[in-house]
Coordinates of C-alpha atoms in Angstrom, one line a residue:
Chain A
X1 CA -36.4 12.6 -20.4
X2 CA -38.7 9.7 -19.8
X3 CA -42.0 10.3 -21.6
X4 CA -41.8 11.0 -25.2
X5 CA -43.2 13.9 -27.1
X6 CA -44.9 14.0 -30.4
X7 CA -45.5 17.5 -31.7
X8 CA -47.1 17.0 -35.0
X9 CA -47.7 14.6 -37.8
X10 CA -44.7 16.1 -39.5
X11 CA -42.7 13.9 -37.2
X12 CA -44.3 10.7 -38.5
X13 CA -41.7 10.2 -41.2
X14 CA -38.8 11.0 -38.8
X15 CA -36.6 8.2 -37.4
X16 CA -37.3 6.8 -34.0
X17 CA -35.4 8.7 -31.3
X18 CA -34.8 6.7 -28.1
X19 CA -36.6 8.3 -25.1
X20 CA -37.6 11.1 -27.5
X21 CA -34.1 12.6 -27.4
X22 CA -33.2 14.6 -30.5
X23 CA -30.7 17.2 -29.2
X24 CA -27.2 16.5 -28.0
X25 CA -27.9 17.1 -24.3
X26 CA -31.1 15.0 -24.4
X27 CA -29.3 12.1 -26.2
X28 CA -26.5 12.2 -23.5
X29 CA -29.1 12.1 -20.8
X30 CA -31.0 9.3 -22.5
X31 CA -27.8 7.3 -22.9
X32 CA -26.6 7.8 -19.4
X33 CA -30.0 7.0 -18.1
X34 CA -30.2 3.7 -19.9
X35 CA -26.6 2.8 -18.9
X36 CA -27.7 3.2 -15.2
X37 CA -30.8 1.1 -15.8
X38 CA -28.8 -1.6 -17.4
X39 CA -26.6 -1.8 -14.3
X40 CA -29.7 -3.2 -12.5
X41 CA -31.8 -4.9 -15.1
X42 CA -30.6 -7.8 -17.3
X43 CA -29.8 -7.1 -20.9
X44 CA -30.1 -10.5 -22.4
X45 CA -33.5 -11.0 -24.0
X46 CA -35.9 -8.9 -26.0
X47 CA -38.2 -8.9 -22.9
X48 CA -35.4 -7.4 -20.9
X49 CA -35.5 -4.3 -23.1
X50 CA -39.1 -3.8 -22.0
X51 CA -38.2 -4.5 -18.3
X52 CA -35.5 -1.8 -18.8
X53 CA -38.0 0.7 -20.3
X54 CA -40.5 0.0 -17.5
X55 CA -37.8 0.7 -14.9
X56 CA -36.7 3.9 -16.7
X57 CA -40.3 5.1 -17.1
X58 CA -41.2 4.4 -13.4
X59 CA -38.0 5.6 -12.0
X60 CA -37.9 2.4 -9.9
X61 CA -35.4 -0.5 -10.3
X62 CA -37.8 -3.0 -8.7
X63 CA -40.4 -2.5 -11.4
X64 CA -38.6 -4.9 -13.6
X65 CA -40.2 -7.8 -11.7
X66 CA -43.7 -6.6 -12.3
X67 CA -44.1 -6.9 -16.1
X68 CA -45.9 -9.9 -17.6
X69 CA -45.7 -11.1 -21.2
X70 CA -48.6 -13.2 -22.4
X71 CA -48.3 -15.3 -25.6
X72 CA -47.1 -18.5 -27.1
X73 CA -44.5 -19.7 -29.6
X74 CA -45.3 -21.8 -32.6
X75 CA -45.3 -24.9 -30.5
X76 CA -47.9 -23.3 -28.3
X77 CA -45.5 -22.9 -25.4
X78 CA -45.5 -19.7 -23.3
X79 CA -43.1 -17.3 -24.8
X80 CA -42.2 -13.8 -23.4
X81 CA -41.2 -12.6 -26.9
X82 CA -44.6 -13.4 -28.4
X83 CA -46.2 -10.1 -27.7
X84 CA -43.0 -8.3 -28.7
X85 CA -42.9 -10.0 -32.1
X86 CA -46.6 -9.4 -32.5
X87 CA -46.3 -5.7 -31.6
X88 CA -43.2 -5.1 -33.7
X89 CA -44.9 -6.9 -36.6
X90 CA -48.0 -4.7 -36.1
X91 CA -45.9 -1.5 -36.2
X92 CA -44.2 -2.6 -39.4
X93 CA -47.6 -3.4 -40.9
X94 CA -48.7 0.1 -39.9
X95 CA -51.6 -1.1 -37.7
X96 CA -53.5 1.6 -35.8
X97 CA -52.3 2.4 -32.3
X98 CA -55.4 3.0 -30.2
X99 CA -54.9 4.4 -26.6
X100 CA -57.6 4.8 -24.0
X101 CA -57.0 8.4 -23.0
X102 CA -55.2 11.5 -24.3
X103 CA -52.3 11.2 -21.9
X104 CA -51.4 7.7 -23.2
X105 CA -51.7 8.9 -26.8
X106 CA -49.5 12.0 -26.1
X107 CA -46.8 9.7 -24.7
X108 CA -46.6 7.5 -27.8
X109 CA -43.9 8.8 -30.1
X110 CA -44.8 9.8 -33.7
X111 CA -41.3 9.0 -34.9
X112 CA -40.1 5.9 -36.6
X113 CA -43.4 4.5 -37.7
X114 CA -46.4 5.2 -39.9
X115 CA -49.1 3.9 -37.7
X116 CA -52.1 6.1 -37.1
X117 CA -52.5 7.1 -33.5
X118 CA -56.0 7.3 -32.1
X119 CA -57.5 7.6 -28.7
X120 CA -60.8 6.0 -27.6
X121 CA -62.0 8.7 -25.1
X122 CA -64.3 11.1 -26.7
X123 CA -66.2 8.4 -28.5
X124 CA -69.4 6.7 -27.1
X125 CA -70.5 9.7 -25.1
X126 CA -74.1 8.8 -25.7
X127 CA -73.6 5.2 -24.5
X128 CA -71.9 6.5 -21.3
X129 CA -74.7 8.9 -20.6
X130 CA -77.4 6.3 -21.3
X131 CA -75.9 3.5 -19.3
X132 CA -73.9 5.4 -16.6
X133 CA -70.8 3.3 -17.5
X134 CA -67.4 5.1 -17.5
X135 CA -66.6 7.3 -20.5
X136 CA -63.5 5.2 -21.3
X137 CA -65.4 1.9 -21.2
X138 CA -68.1 3.3 -23.5
X139 CA -65.5 4.7 -25.8
X140 CA -63.8 1.3 -26.2
X141 CA -67.2 -0.4 -27.0
X142 CA -68.0 2.4 -29.5
X143 CA -64.7 2.0 -31.4
X144 CA -65.1 -1.8 -31.3
X145 CA -68.4 -1.4 -33.1
X146 CA -66.4 0.4 -35.8
X147 CA -63.9 -2.6 -35.9
X148 CA -61.1 -0.2 -34.8
X149 CA -59.6 -2.7 -32.4
X150 CA -59.2 -5.6 -34.9
X151 CA -55.5 -5.9 -35.7
X152 CA -54.8 -2.8 -33.7
X153 CA -52.1 -2.1 -31.1
X154 CA -54.5 -1.6 -28.2
X155 CA -53.0 0.5 -25.4
X156 CA -54.8 1.0 -22.1
X157 CA -52.7 3.2 -19.8
X158 CA -55.1 4.4 -17.3
X159 CA -58.7 3.1 -17.1
X160 CA -59.5 -0.3 -15.6
X161 CA -63.0 -0.2 -17.0
X162 CA -61.6 0.3 -20.5
X163 CA -59.5 -2.8 -20.0
X164 CA -62.6 -4.8 -18.9
X165 CA -64.5 -3.5 -21.9
X166 CA -61.7 -4.5 -24.3
X167 CA -61.6 -8.0 -22.7
X168 CA -65.4 -8.3 -23.4
X169 CA -64.8 -7.3 -27.0
X170 CA -62.2 -10.0 -27.4
X171 CA -64.6 -12.6 -25.9
X172 CA -67.0 -11.4 -28.6
X173 CA -64.5 -12.0 -31.4
X174 CA -62.3 -8.9 -31.6
X175 CA -58.7 -9.6 -32.2
X176 CA -56.1 -6.9 -31.5
X177 CA -52.6 -7.6 -32.9
X178 CA -51.3 -6.9 -29.4
X179 CA -52.4 -5.4 -26.1
X180 CA -50.4 -3.1 -23.8
X181 CA -52.4 -2.7 -20.6
X182 CA -51.1 -1.0 -17.4
X183 CA -54.1 0.7 -15.6
X184 CA -53.1 2.1 -12.2
X185 CA -55.0 2.4 -9.0
X186 CA -56.8 0.9 -6.1
X187 CA -60.1 -0.1 -7.6
X188 CA -60.2 -2.8 -10.3
X189 CA -56.8 -2.0 -11.8
X190 CA -55.2 -5.2 -10.7
X191 CA -58.3 -7.2 -11.6
X192 CA -58.6 -5.5 -15.0
X193 CA -55.1 -6.6 -15.9
X194 CA -55.7 -10.2 -14.7
X195 CA -58.8 -10.2 -16.9
X196 CA -56.8 -9.0 -19.9
X197 CA -54.2 -11.8 -19.3
X198 CA -57.0 -14.4 -19.1
X199 CA -58.6 -13.5 -22.4
X200 CA -55.2 -13.0 -23.9
X201 CA -54.4 -16.6 -23.1
X202 CA -57.8 -18.0 -24.0
X203 CA -58.1 -16.2 -27.4
X204 CA -54.4 -16.1 -28.2
X205 CA -54.1 -12.3 -28.3
X206 CA -50.5 -11.4 -27.2
X207 CA -50.3 -8.9 -24.3
X208 CA -47.8 -6.9 -22.2
X209 CA -49.2 -6.1 -18.8
X210 CA -48.0 -5.6 -15.2
X211 CA -49.0 -6.9 -11.8
X212 CA -49.7 -4.8 -8.7
X213 CA -51.5 -1.5 -8.2
X214 CA -48.9 0.7 -10.0
X215 CA -48.8 1.5 -13.7
X216 CA -50.3 4.4 -15.7
X217 CA -50.2 6.2 -19.0
X218 CA -46.4 6.9 -18.9
X219 CA -45.6 3.2 -18.5
X220 CA -48.1 2.2 -21.3
X221 CA -46.5 4.8 -23.6
X222 CA -43.0 3.7 -22.7
X223 CA -43.8 0.0 -23.5
X224 CA -45.5 1.0 -26.8
X225 CA -42.6 3.1 -27.7
X226 CA -40.3 0.1 -27.2
X227 CA -42.4 -1.9 -29.6
X228 CA -41.8 0.9 -32.1
X229 CA -38.1 0.8 -31.2
X230 CA -37.9 -3.0 -31.8
X231 CA -39.7 -2.5 -35.1
X232 CA -37.2 0.1 -36.1
X233 CA -34.3 -2.3 -35.3
X234 CA -35.9 -5.0 -37.4
X235 CA -36.5 -2.5 -40.3
X236 CA -32.9 -1.3 -40.2
X237 CA -31.5 -4.8 -39.9
X238 CA -30.0 -4.3 -36.4
X239 CA -32.3 -7.1 -35.1
X240 CA -33.3 -10.3 -36.8
X241 CA -36.7 -11.5 -35.7
X242 CA -38.6 -14.2 -37.3
X243 CA -41.8 -12.2 -37.8
X244 CA -43.3 -14.4 -40.4
X245 CA -43.6 -11.4 -42.8
X246 CA -41.5 -10.0 -45.5
X247 CA -39.6 -7.0 -44.1
X248 CA -37.8 -4.8 -46.5
X249 CA -34.6 -4.0 -44.6
X250 CA -33.4 -0.5 -45.0
X251 CA -29.8 -0.3 -46.3
Chain B
X1 CA -59.8 6.5 -13.2
X2 CA -56.6 8.1 -12.1
X3 CA -55.6 10.5 -14.7
X4 CA -58.0 13.1 -15.9
X5 CA -59.2 13.8 -19.3
X6 CA -60.0 17.0 -21.0
X7 CA -61.6 16.7 -24.3
X8 CA -62.2 20.2 -25.5
X9 CA -62.4 23.8 -24.4
X10 CA -66.1 23.3 -24.1
X11 CA -65.4 21.7 -20.8
X12 CA -63.8 24.8 -19.3
X13 CA -67.1 26.1 -17.9
X14 CA -68.1 22.8 -16.5
X15 CA -67.7 22.0 -12.8
X16 CA -64.7 20.2 -11.4
X17 CA -65.2 16.4 -11.4
X18 CA -63.0 14.6 -8.9
X19 CA -60.7 12.2 -10.7
X20 CA -62.4 13.1 -13.9
X21 CA -65.4 11.1 -13.0
X22 CA -68.7 12.2 -14.7
X23 CA -70.7 9.1 -15.1
X24 CA -72.3 7.0 -12.3
X25 CA -69.9 4.1 -12.5
X26 CA -66.9 6.4 -12.7
X27 CA -68.1 8.4 -9.7
X28 CA -68.6 5.2 -7.7
X29 CA -65.0 4.0 -8.6
X30 CA -63.6 7.4 -7.8
X31 CA -65.3 7.5 -4.4
X32 CA -64.4 3.9 -3.5
X33 CA -60.9 4.6 -4.6
X34 CA -60.4 7.6 -2.4
X35 CA -62.1 5.8 0.5
X36 CA -59.4 3.1 0.2
X37 CA -56.7 5.7 0.0
X38 CA -58.0 7.5 3.1
X39 CA -57.6 4.2 5.1
X40 CA -53.9 4.6 4.7
X41 CA -53.2 8.3 4.4
X42 CA -54.2 10.9 7.1
X43 CA -57.1 13.2 6.3
X44 CA -56.4 16.1 8.6
X45 CA -54.7 18.9 6.8
X46 CA -54.9 20.5 3.3
X47 CA -51.5 18.9 2.5
X48 CA -53.0 15.5 3.3
X49 CA -55.4 16.0 0.4
X50 CA -52.3 16.2 -1.9
X51 CA -50.7 13.2 -0.2
X52 CA -53.9 11.3 -0.9
X53 CA -53.9 12.3 -4.5
X54 CA -50.3 11.4 -5.0
X55 CA -51.0 7.9 -3.5
X56 CA -54.0 7.5 -5.8
X57 CA -52.1 8.7 -8.8
X58 CA -49.1 6.5 -8.2
X59 CA -51.1 3.4 -7.0
X60 CA -48.7 3.3 -4.0
X61 CA -49.5 3.9 -0.4
X62 CA -45.9 4.7 0.5
X63 CA -45.8 7.6 -1.9
X64 CA -47.5 9.8 0.8
X65 CA -44.1 10.2 2.5
X66 CA -42.4 11.5 -0.6
X67 CA -44.2 14.9 -1.2
X68 CA -42.5 18.1 -0.2
X69 CA -44.3 21.5 0.3
X70 CA -42.1 24.6 0.1
X71 CA -43.3 28.0 1.3
X72 CA -43.8 30.1 4.3
X73 CA -46.7 31.6 6.3
X74 CA -47.0 35.3 7.1
X75 CA -44.5 35.1 9.9
X76 CA -42.0 33.6 7.5
X77 CA -42.2 30.2 9.1
X78 CA -42.3 27.0 6.9
X79 CA -45.9 26.2 6.0
X80 CA -47.0 23.1 4.1
X81 CA -50.2 24.9 3.1
X82 CA -48.4 27.9 1.5
X83 CA -48.1 26.4 -2.0
X84 CA -51.7 25.1 -1.7
X85 CA -53.0 28.6 -0.9
X86 CA -50.9 30.1 -3.6
X87 CA -52.0 27.6 -6.1
X88 CA -55.7 27.8 -5.3
X89 CA -55.4 31.6 -5.4
X90 CA -53.7 31.4 -8.8
X91 CA -56.5 29.2 -10.1
X92 CA -59.2 31.6 -8.8
X93 CA -57.3 34.5 -10.4
X94 CA -57.3 32.5 -13.7
X95 CA -53.5 32.3 -14.0
X96 CA -52.1 30.4 -16.9
X97 CA -51.3 26.7 -16.3
X98 CA -48.0 26.0 -18.2
X99 CA -46.9 22.4 -18.4
X100 CA -43.6 21.1 -19.8
X101 CA -44.9 18.5 -22.2
X102 CA -48.1 17.3 -23.8
X103 CA -48.7 14.4 -21.5
X104 CA -48.8 16.7 -18.4
X105 CA -51.1 19.1 -20.2
X106 CA -53.4 16.3 -21.2
X107 CA -53.7 15.2 -17.6
X108 CA -54.8 18.6 -16.2
X109 CA -58.5 18.8 -16.1
X110 CA -60.3 21.5 -18.1
X111 CA -63.3 21.5 -15.7
X112 CA -63.9 23.9 -12.8
X113 CA -61.6 26.6 -13.8
X114 CA -61.0 29.2 -16.5
X115 CA -57.2 29.1 -16.5
X116 CA -55.6 28.9 -19.9
X117 CA -53.7 25.6 -20.3
X118 CA -50.4 25.8 -22.3
X119 CA -47.5 23.5 -22.8
X120 CA -43.9 24.7 -23.2
X121 CA -42.6 21.9 -25.6
X122 CA -42.8 23.0 -29.2
X123 CA -41.4 26.5 -28.4
X124 CA -37.7 27.3 -28.6
X125 CA -36.9 24.8 -31.3
X126 CA -34.3 27.1 -32.8
X127 CA -32.6 27.6 -29.4
X128 CA -32.5 23.8 -28.9
X129 CA -31.0 23.3 -32.3
X130 CA -28.4 26.0 -31.9
X131 CA -27.2 25.1 -28.4
X132 CA -27.9 21.3 -28.3
X133 CA -29.8 21.8 -25.0
X134 CA -33.0 19.7 -24.6
X135 CA -36.1 20.8 -26.4
X136 CA -38.0 21.1 -23.1
X137 CA -35.3 23.3 -21.5
X138 CA -35.2 25.5 -24.6
X139 CA -39.0 25.7 -24.5
X140 CA -39.0 27.0 -21.0
X141 CA -36.4 29.6 -21.7
X142 CA -38.3 30.7 -24.8
X143 CA -41.7 31.0 -22.9
X144 CA -39.9 32.9 -20.1
X145 CA -38.7 35.4 -22.6
X146 CA -42.4 36.1 -23.4
X147 CA -43.0 36.4 -19.6
X148 CA -45.4 33.4 -19.7
X149 CA -44.1 32.0 -16.4
X150 CA -44.7 35.2 -14.3
X151 CA -47.7 34.5 -12.0
X152 CA -48.3 31.2 -13.8
X153 CA -49.0 27.8 -12.4
X154 CA -45.7 26.2 -13.6
X155 CA -46.0 22.4 -14.0
X156 CA -43.0 20.2 -14.8
X157 CA -44.0 16.6 -14.9
X158 CA -41.3 15.0 -16.9
X159 CA -38.2 16.8 -17.9
X160 CA -35.4 17.5 -15.3
X161 CA -33.7 19.9 -17.7
X162 CA -37.0 22.0 -17.9
X163 CA -37.0 22.2 -14.1
X164 CA -33.4 23.4 -14.1
X165 CA -34.2 26.0 -16.8
X166 CA -37.2 27.2 -14.7
X167 CA -35.0 27.5 -11.7
X168 CA -32.5 29.6 -13.7
X169 CA -35.4 31.8 -14.8
X170 CA -36.5 32.3 -11.2
X171 CA -32.9 33.3 -10.3
X172 CA -33.2 35.9 -13.0
X173 CA -36.3 37.4 -11.6
X174 CA -39.3 35.3 -12.9
X175 CA -41.9 34.7 -10.3
X176 CA -44.4 31.9 -10.9
X177 CA -47.4 31.9 -8.6
X178 CA -46.7 28.3 -7.7
X179 CA -44.6 25.4 -9.0
X180 CA -45.6 21.7 -9.3
X181 CA -42.4 19.8 -10.2
X182 CA -42.2 16.0 -10.3
X183 CA -39.7 14.9 -13.0
X184 CA -39.0 11.2 -13.0
X185 CA -35.9 9.2 -13.7
X186 CA -32.3 8.3 -13.0
X187 CA -30.4 11.3 -14.5
X188 CA -30.9 14.7 -12.8
X189 CA -34.5 14.1 -11.8
X190 CA -33.7 14.1 -8.1
X191 CA -31.3 17.0 -8.4
X192 CA -33.7 19.1 -10.5
X193 CA -36.3 18.9 -7.8
X194 CA -33.7 19.8 -5.1
X195 CA -32.8 22.8 -7.2
X196 CA -36.4 23.8 -7.5
X197 CA -36.8 23.6 -3.7
X198 CA -33.7 25.7 -3.3
X199 CA -34.8 28.6 -5.5
X200 CA -38.4 28.2 -4.2
X201 CA -37.1 28.9 -0.7
X202 CA -34.6 31.6 -1.7
X203 CA -37.0 33.6 -3.8
X204 CA -40.2 32.8 -2.0
X205 CA -41.9 30.9 -4.8
X206 CA -44.2 28.3 -3.3
X207 CA -43.7 24.8 -4.7
X208 CA -45.0 21.2 -4.4
X209 CA -42.4 18.6 -5.4
X210 CA -41.3 15.1 -4.4
X211 CA -38.2 13.3 -3.3
X212 CA -36.7 10.2 -4.9
X213 CA -36.5 9.0 -8.4
X214 CA -40.1 8.4 -9.1
X215 CA -42.7 11.0 -10.3
X216 CA -43.9 11.8 -13.8
X217 CA -46.6 13.6 -15.7
X218 CA -49.5 11.7 -14.2
X219 CA -48.4 12.8 -10.7
X220 CA -47.9 16.4 -11.8
X221 CA -51.3 16.5 -13.3
X222 CA -52.9 14.9 -10.2
X223 CA -51.4 17.5 -7.9
X224 CA -52.3 20.4 -10.3
X225 CA -55.9 19.0 -10.4
X226 CA -56.0 19.0 -6.6
X227 CA -55.1 22.7 -6.7
X228 CA -58.1 23.2 -9.0
X229 CA -60.2 21.1 -6.6
X230 CA -59.2 23.2 -3.6
X231 CA -60.0 26.4 -5.6
X232 CA -63.4 25.0 -6.4
X233 CA -64.0 24.2 -2.7
X234 CA -63.1 27.8 -1.8
X235 CA -65.3 29.2 -4.6
X236 CA -68.3 27.2 -3.5
X237 CA -67.7 28.0 0.2
X238 CA -67.0 24.4 1.2
X239 CA -63.5 25.5 2.3
X240 CA -62.6 28.8 4.0
X241 CA -59.0 29.7 3.2
X242 CA -57.5 33.1 4.0
X243 CA -56.2 33.7 0.5
X244 CA -55.8 37.4 0.9
X245 CA -58.1 38.1 -2.1
X246 CA -61.7 38.7 -2.4
X247 CA -63.4 35.5 -3.5
X248 CA -67.0 35.7 -4.6
X249 CA -68.5 32.6 -3.1
X250 CA -71.0 30.8 -5.2
X251 CA -74.4 30.4 -3.5

């Protein structure tokens, strides 16, 4: 199983299940699957966990080379772990997870965190109608007006125009806790992720993105789920990250 | 925009919008996008339309070579268009579209058809708990007990074990109108699609699948949406398919 399933809010209090696996067969498959992935992807850094998840989600070993991590350490030097720390921190602070479309939202697990999950699409219909802009771009601008993106985990799995809209919002002062942006396709997808990386650097908003035309909601959900996974490992004491916040470690 | 969005059942009566594009900017992007795709993928047969959509959905020109069409013409000869005719026919007959997981369901458009959209996951929880099989496999078996898969458009975008379960159901007499199966991953995904093609051939159930490890819910939704697109073209008289049923052509 690659994409995860959330069935109801009842799951919110349940523990994170890697790759959404909760039955014996599913856990065996998930374990075998990640064992195979780790034969081909390094397993040394936190960023490697995201490279592994991207490979698993895309069913393609080569995808490990296509992820990009934007962010800096305390000395202001580029640091692959910066968006991971920021994302895990945001999960532990129960920031809102805002996706662009329904598919991305459906792929983000409800287990192992208490973040609210929202989608942008469905908002801003009037703006889209009036301006002719895409529904997803209008929905991002509309939610931004309501300050939804400030301190949020902003996930853009599908729509390049939503990514461009989010970049504009950041230029105008909005500060998501972290961005996961992986729009797919032949028109503006590549450019939309370049634009996200530019504003991410300029305004110090950590981001996980990819290069190339590929991507999609499944990938965005997988990367977001790995942020939740890292947060769970911090919460349970399996992982010690200097997140700069007090984490009450489960015993 | 690659994956399509369905916001509410209110959309069910609305006309099909290619690539989910309903605003001017979105329609421009969709058109430019498919123009680019058609520079690299043939545009001669009905099957080519599905190859184009797969390329668009995956953001990868090479994906055109990875689709497989299983089915036969009236003389019993292999025919790439067989699953397309069967799928379009099923859409026009308002068959139920049953997906494996929420992500696949979210990607199937609600526009331009009156088919009910259902997902399997969420059913069969007791069976999964009792046997340890995956939740998606159990959900397929549970819905099959309720005869949901007979004459349905069966969509498996994610879970190999759901594809295996569906294949077992077909061996036991279930007859979907058409199957779209594109599970992704490193464990059993390739084999699950091989198994679907085997039972599809043996029991004459038309199927659209892919080869290789890649795939996923976005691809499954894109292919299903193209079945809806073809059905719309038949309904509006833009396309003349010998579907063996009376179609009332819109004027």
